[in-house]
PDB file of C-alpha atoms in Angstrom:
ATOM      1  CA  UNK A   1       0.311   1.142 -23.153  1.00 46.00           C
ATOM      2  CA  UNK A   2       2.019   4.000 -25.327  1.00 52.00           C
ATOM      3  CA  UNK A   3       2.176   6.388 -22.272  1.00 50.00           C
ATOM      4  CA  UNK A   4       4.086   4.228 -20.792  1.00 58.00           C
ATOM      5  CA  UNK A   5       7.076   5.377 -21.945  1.00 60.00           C
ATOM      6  CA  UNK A   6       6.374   8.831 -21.891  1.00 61.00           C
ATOM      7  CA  UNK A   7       5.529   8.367 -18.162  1.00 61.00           C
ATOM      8  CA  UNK A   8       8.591   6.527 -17.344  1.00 69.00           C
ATOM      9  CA  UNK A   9      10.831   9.682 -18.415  1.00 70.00           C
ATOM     10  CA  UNK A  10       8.575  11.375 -16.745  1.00 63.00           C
ATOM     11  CA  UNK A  11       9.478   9.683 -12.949  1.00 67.00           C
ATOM     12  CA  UNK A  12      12.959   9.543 -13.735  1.00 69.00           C
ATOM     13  CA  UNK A  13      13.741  13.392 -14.627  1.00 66.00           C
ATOM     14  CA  UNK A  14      11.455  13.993 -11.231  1.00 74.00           C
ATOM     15  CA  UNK A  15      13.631  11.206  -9.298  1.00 75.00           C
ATOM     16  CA  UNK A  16      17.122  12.935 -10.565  1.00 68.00           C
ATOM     17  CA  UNK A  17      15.855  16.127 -10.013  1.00 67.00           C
ATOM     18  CA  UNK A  18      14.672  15.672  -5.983  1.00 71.00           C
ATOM     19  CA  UNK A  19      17.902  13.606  -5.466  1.00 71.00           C
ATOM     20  CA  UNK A  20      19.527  16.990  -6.589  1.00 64.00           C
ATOM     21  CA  UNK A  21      18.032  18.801  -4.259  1.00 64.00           C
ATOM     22  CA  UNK A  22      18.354  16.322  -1.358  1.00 61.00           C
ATOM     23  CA  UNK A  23      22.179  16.391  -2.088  1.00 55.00           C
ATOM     24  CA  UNK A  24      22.504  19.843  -2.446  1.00 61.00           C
ATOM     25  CA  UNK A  25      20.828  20.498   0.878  1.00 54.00           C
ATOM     26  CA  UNK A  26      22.873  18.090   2.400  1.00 52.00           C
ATOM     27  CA  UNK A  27      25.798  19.647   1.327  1.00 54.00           C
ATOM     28  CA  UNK A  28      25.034  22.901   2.403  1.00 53.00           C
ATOM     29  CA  UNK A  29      24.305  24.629  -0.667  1.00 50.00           C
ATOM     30  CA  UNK A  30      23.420  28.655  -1.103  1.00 49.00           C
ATOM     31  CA  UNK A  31      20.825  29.310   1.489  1.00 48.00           C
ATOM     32  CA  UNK A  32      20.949  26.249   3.496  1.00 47.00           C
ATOM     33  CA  UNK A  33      21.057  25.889   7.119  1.00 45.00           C
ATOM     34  CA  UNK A  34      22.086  22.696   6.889  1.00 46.00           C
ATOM     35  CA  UNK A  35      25.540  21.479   8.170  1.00 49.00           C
ATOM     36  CA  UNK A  36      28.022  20.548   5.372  1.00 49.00           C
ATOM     37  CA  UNK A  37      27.578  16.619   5.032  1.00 46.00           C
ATOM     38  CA  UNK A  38      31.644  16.660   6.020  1.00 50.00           C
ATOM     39  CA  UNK A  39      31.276  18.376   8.988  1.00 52.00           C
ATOM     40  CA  UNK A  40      29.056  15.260   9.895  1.00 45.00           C
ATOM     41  CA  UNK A  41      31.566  12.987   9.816  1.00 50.00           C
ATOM     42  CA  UNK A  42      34.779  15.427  10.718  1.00 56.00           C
ATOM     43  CA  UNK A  43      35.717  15.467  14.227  1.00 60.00           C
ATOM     44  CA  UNK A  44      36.465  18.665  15.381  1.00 59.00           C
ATOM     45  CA  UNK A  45      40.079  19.818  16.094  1.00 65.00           C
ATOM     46  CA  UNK A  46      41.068  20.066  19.554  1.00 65.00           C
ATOM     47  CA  UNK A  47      41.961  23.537  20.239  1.00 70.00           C
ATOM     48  CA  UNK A  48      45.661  24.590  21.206  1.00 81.00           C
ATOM     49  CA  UNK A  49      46.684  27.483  23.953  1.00 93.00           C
ATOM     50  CA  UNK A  50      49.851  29.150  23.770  1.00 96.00           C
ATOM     51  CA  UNK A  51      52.761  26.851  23.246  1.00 97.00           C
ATOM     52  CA  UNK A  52      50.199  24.619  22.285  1.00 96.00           C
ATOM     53  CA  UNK A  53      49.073  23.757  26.063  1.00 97.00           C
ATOM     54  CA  UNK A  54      45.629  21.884  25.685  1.00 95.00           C
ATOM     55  CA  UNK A  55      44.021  24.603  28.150  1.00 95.00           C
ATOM     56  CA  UNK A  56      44.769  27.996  28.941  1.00 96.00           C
ATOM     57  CA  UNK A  57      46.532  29.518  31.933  1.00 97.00           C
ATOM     58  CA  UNK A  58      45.129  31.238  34.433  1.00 97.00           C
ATOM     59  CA  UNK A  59      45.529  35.091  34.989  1.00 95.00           C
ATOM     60  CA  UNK A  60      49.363  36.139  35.814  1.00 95.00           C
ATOM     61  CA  UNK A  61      50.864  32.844  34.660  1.00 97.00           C
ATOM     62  CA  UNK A  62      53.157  32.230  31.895  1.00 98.00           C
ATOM     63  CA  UNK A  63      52.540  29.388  29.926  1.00 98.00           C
ATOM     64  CA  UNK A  64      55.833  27.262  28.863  1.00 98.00           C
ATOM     65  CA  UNK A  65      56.524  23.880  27.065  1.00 98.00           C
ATOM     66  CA  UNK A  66      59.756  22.535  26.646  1.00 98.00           C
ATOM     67  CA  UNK A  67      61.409  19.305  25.273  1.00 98.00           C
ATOM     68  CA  UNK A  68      65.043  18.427  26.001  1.00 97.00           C
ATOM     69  CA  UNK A  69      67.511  17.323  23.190  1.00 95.00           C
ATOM     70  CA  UNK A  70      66.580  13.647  21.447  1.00 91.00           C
ATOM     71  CA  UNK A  71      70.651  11.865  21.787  1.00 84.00           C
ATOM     72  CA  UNK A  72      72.737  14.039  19.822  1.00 88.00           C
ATOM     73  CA  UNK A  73      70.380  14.507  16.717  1.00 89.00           C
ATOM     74  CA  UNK A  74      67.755  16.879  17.656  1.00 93.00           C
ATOM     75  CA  UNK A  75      68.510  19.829  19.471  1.00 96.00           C
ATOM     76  CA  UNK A  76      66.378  20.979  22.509  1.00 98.00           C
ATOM     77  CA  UNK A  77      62.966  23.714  22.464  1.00 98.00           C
ATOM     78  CA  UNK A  78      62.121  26.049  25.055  1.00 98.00           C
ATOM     79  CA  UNK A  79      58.686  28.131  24.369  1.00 98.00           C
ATOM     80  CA  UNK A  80      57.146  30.657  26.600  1.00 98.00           C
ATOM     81  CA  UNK A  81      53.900  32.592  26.150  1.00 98.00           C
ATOM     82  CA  UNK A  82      53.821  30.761  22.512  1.00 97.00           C
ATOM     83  CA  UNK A  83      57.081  32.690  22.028  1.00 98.00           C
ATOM     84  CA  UNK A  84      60.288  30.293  20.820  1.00 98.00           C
ATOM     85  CA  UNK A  85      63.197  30.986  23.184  1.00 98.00           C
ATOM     86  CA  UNK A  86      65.355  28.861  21.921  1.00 98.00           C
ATOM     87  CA  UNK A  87      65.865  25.747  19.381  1.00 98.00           C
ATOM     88  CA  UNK A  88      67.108  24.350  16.242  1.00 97.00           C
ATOM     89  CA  UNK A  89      65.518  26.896  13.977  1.00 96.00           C
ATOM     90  CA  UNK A  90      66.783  29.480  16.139  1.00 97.00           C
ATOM     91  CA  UNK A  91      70.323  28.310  15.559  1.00 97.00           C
ATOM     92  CA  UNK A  92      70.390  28.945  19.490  1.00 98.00           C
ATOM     93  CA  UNK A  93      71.139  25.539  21.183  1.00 98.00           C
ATOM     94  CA  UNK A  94      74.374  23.177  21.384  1.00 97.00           C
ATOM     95  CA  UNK A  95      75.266  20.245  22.889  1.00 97.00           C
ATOM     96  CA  UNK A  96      75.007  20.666  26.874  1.00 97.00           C
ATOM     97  CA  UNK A  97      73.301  22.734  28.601  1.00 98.00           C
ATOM     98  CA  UNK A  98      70.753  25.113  26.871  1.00 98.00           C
ATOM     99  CA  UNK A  99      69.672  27.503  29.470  1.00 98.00           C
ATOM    100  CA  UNK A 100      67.071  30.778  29.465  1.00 98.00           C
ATOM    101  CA  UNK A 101      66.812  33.430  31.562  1.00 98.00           C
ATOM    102  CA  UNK A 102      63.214  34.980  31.602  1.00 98.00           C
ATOM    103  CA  UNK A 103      62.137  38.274  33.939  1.00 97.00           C
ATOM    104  CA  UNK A 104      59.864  36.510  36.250  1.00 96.00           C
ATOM    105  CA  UNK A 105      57.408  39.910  36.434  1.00 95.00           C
ATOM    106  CA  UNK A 106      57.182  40.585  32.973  1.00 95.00           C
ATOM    107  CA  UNK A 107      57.930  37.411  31.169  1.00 97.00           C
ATOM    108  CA  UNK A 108      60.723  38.971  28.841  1.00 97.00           C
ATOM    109  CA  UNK A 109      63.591  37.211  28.047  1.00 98.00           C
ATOM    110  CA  UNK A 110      66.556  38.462  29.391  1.00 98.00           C
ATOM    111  CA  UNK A 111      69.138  36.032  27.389  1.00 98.00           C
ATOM    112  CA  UNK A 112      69.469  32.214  26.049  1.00 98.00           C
ATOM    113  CA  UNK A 113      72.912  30.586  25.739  1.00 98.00           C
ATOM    114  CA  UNK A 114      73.942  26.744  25.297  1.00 98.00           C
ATOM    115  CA  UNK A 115      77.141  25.668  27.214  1.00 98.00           C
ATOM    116  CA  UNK A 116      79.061  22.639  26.485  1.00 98.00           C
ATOM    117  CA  UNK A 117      79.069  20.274  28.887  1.00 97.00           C
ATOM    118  CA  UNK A 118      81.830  17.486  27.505  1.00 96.00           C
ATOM    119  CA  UNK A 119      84.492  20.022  25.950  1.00 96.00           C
ATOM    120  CA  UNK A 120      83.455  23.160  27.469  1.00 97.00           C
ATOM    121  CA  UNK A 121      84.857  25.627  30.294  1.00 97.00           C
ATOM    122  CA  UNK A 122      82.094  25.273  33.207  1.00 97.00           C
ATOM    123  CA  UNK A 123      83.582  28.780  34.389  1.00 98.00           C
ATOM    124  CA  UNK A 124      81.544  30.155  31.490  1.00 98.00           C
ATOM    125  CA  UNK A 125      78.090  28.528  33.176  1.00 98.00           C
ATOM    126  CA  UNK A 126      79.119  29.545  36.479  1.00 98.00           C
ATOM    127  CA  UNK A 127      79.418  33.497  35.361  1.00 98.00           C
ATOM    128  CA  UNK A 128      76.093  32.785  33.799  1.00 98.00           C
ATOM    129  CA  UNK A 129      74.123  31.736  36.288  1.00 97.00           C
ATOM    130  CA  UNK A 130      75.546  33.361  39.843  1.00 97.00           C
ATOM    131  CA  UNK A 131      74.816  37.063  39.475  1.00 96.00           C
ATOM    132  CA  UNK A 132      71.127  36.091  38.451  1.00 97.00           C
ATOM    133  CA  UNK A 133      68.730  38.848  40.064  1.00 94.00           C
ATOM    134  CA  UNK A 134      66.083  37.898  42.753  1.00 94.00           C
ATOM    135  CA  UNK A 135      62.513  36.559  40.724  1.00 93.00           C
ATOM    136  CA  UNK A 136      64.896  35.732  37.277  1.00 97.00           C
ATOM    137  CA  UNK A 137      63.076  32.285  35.891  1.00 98.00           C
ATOM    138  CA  UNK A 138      65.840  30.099  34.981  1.00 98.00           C
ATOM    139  CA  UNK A 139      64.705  27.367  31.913  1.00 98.00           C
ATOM    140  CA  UNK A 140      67.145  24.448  31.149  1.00 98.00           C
ATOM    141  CA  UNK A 141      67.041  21.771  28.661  1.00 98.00           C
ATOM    142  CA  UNK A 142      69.558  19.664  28.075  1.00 98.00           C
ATOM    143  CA  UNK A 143      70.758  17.830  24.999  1.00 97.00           C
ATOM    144  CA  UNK A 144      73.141  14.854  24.927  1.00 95.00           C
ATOM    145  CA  UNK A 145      75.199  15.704  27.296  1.00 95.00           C
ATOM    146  CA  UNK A 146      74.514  18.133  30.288  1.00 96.00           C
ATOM    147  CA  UNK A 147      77.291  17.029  33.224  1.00 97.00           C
ATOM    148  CA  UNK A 148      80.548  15.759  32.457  1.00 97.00           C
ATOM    149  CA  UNK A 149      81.840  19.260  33.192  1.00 97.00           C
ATOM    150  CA  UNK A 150      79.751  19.511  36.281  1.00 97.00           C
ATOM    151  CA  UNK A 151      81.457  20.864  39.799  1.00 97.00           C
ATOM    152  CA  UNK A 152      80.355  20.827  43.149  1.00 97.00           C
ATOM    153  CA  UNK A 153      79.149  24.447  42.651  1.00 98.00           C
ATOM    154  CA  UNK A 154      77.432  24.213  39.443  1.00 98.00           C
ATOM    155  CA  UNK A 155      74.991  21.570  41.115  1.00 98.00           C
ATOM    156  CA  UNK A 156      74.527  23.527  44.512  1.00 98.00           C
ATOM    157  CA  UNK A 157      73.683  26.443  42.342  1.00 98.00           C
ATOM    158  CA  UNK A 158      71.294  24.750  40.655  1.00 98.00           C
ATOM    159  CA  UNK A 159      70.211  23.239  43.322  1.00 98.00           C
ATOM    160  CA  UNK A 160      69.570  26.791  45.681  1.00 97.00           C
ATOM    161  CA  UNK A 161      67.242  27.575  42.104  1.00 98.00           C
ATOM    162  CA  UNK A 162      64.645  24.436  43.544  1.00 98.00           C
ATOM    163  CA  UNK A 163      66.476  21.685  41.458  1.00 98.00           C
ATOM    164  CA  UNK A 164      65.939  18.373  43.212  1.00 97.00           C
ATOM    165  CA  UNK A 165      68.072  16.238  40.511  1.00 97.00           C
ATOM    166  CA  UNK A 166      71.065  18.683  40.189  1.00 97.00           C
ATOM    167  CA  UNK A 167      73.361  16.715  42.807  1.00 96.00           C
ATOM    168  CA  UNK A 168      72.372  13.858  40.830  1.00 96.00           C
ATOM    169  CA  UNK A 169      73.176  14.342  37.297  1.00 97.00           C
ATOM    170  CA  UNK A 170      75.310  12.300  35.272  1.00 96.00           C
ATOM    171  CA  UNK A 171      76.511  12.227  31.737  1.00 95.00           C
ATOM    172  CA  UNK A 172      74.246  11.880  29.190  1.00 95.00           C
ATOM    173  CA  UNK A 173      70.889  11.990  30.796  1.00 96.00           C
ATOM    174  CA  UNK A 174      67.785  13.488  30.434  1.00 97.00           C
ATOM    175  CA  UNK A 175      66.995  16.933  32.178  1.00 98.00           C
ATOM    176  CA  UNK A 176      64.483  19.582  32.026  1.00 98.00           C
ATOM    177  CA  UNK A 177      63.818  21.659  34.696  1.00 98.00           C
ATOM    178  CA  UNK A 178      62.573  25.256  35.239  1.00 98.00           C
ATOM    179  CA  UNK A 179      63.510  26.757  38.494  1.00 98.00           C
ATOM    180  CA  UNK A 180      63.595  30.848  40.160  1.00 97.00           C
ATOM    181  CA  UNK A 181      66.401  32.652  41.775  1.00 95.00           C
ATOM    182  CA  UNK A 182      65.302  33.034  45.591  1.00 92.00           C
ATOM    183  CA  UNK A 183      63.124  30.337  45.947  1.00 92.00           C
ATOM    184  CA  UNK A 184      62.346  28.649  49.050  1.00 90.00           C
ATOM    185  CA  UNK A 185      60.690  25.171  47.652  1.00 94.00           C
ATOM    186  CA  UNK A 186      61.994  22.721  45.113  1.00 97.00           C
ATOM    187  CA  UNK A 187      60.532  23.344  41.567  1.00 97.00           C
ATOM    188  CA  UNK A 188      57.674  21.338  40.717  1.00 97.00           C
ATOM    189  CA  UNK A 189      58.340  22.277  37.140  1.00 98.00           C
ATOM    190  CA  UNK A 190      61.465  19.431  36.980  1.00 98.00           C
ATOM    191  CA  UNK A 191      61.845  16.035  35.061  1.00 98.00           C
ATOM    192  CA  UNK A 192      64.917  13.554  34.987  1.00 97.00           C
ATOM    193  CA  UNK A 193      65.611  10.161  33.318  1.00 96.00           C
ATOM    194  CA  UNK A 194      69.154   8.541  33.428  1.00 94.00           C
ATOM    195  CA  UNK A 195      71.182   7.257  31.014  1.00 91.00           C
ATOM    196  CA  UNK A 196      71.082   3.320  31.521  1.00 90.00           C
ATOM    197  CA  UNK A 197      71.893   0.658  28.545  1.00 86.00           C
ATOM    198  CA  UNK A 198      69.360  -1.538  30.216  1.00 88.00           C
ATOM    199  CA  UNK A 199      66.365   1.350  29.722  1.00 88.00           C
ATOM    200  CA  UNK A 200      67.769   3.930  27.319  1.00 88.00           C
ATOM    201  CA  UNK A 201      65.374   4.840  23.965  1.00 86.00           C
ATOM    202  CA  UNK A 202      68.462   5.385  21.994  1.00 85.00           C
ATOM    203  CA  UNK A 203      71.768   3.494  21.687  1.00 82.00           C
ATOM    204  CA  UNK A 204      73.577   5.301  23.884  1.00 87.00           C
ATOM    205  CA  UNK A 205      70.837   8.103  25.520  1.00 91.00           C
ATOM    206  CA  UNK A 206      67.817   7.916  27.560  1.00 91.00           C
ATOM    207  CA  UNK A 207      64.531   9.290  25.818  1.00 93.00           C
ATOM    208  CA  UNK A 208      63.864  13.135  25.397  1.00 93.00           C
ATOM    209  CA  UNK A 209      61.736  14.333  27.696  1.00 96.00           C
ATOM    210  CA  UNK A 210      58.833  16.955  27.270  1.00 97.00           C
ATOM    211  CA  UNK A 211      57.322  19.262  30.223  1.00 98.00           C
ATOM    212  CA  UNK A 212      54.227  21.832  29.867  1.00 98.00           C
ATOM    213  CA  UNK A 213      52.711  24.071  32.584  1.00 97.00           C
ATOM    214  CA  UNK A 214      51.935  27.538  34.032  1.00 98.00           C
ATOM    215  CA  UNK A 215      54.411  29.251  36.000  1.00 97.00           C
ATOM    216  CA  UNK A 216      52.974  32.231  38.771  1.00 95.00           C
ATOM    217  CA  UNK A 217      54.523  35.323  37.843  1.00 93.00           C
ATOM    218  CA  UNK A 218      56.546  37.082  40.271  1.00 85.00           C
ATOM    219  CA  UNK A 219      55.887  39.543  42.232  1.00 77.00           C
ATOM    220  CA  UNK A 220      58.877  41.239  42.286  1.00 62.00           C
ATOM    221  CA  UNK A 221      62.358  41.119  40.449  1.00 49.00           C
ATOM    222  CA  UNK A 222      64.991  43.449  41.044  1.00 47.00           C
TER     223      UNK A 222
END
């Protein structure tokens, strides 16, 4: 009956000390090959491709993402090949139309400018975008309001680059669209929501809209 105490602190300095070493392998202490016990329960992180695309592009394509202006509180993005073009932190984009010209061989950016749609001079646009060189990848993104301005050969122009919406577009809506000079089909690589009070996200503007893909390079651009 007087071991009995002795054996008791016995089993509990042995009980303490396995537990220990349970934990600790569990854990993933010095020399274990055991997973961390937060890894168990962690899920992994899916993993993010340029411009954070959820897979990768295929060989000679350029991955883009863009997201058009949110009303007249945040300004447009336009990324390419996990490369900003243009957005707020850029101090690049204005109300309007926020426009990129990329060479469609090499993927370089040739120049980004906003234009301004409601108060603007749509002359300016027009000297933009009609000397543009055969294969130039023309990105636009447009943020609150991208056609008040608009003439009859602003849209065709737009239009001749594979815009299906162009003819179409009305103040205050939603565009993003990425279109080629010298095309022969409409751009797949085009999204458009109107600015309706019965549908609109925000008093006064449709929702911003976001578009991802991989564009073919060109073969050529002189």
């Amino acid at each position: 009956m007087r071991l009995a105490g002795p054996f008791r602190i016995v089993a509990l300095v042995i009980t303490v000390g396995l537990t220990w070493i349970i934990v600790s392998i569990l854990l993933g202490g010095p020399g274990s090959g055991f997973p961390r016990i937060q890894q168990l329960f962690t899920k992994p992180r899916a993993r993010k491709y340029k411009c954070g695309l959820p897979q990768p592009c295929p060989e000679e394509h350029l991955a883009f993402r863009m997201v058009s202006g949110a009303a007249n509180v945040i300004g447009p993005k336009i990324c390419l090949e996990d490369k900003m073009l243009m957005s707020s932190v850029k101090d690049n984009v204005g109300r309007g139309l926020n426009i990129a010209l990329v060479n469609g061989v090499s993927g370089e950016l040739i120049e980004a400018r906003a234009f301004d749609m409601w108060a603007g001079d749509v002359n300016d646009l027009l000297k933009f975008i009609r000397p543009l060189h055969e294969g130039t990848l023309v990105f636009v993104a447009s943020y609150d309001d991208p056609a008040t301005k608009m003439n009859e050969e602003t849209r065709k122009l737009f239009s001749e680059l594979g815009s299906r919406t162009a003819k179409e577009l009305a103040f205050r809506d939603s565009w993003v669209f990425v279109g080629a000079k010298g095309v022969q089909n409409k751009s797949p690589f085009e999204q458009h929501v109107k600015n309706s009070k019965h549908t609109n996200k925000y008093e006064g503007w449709p929702e911003a809209l976001e578009m991802e893909g991989c564009i073919p390079r060109r073969s050529t651009a002189s």
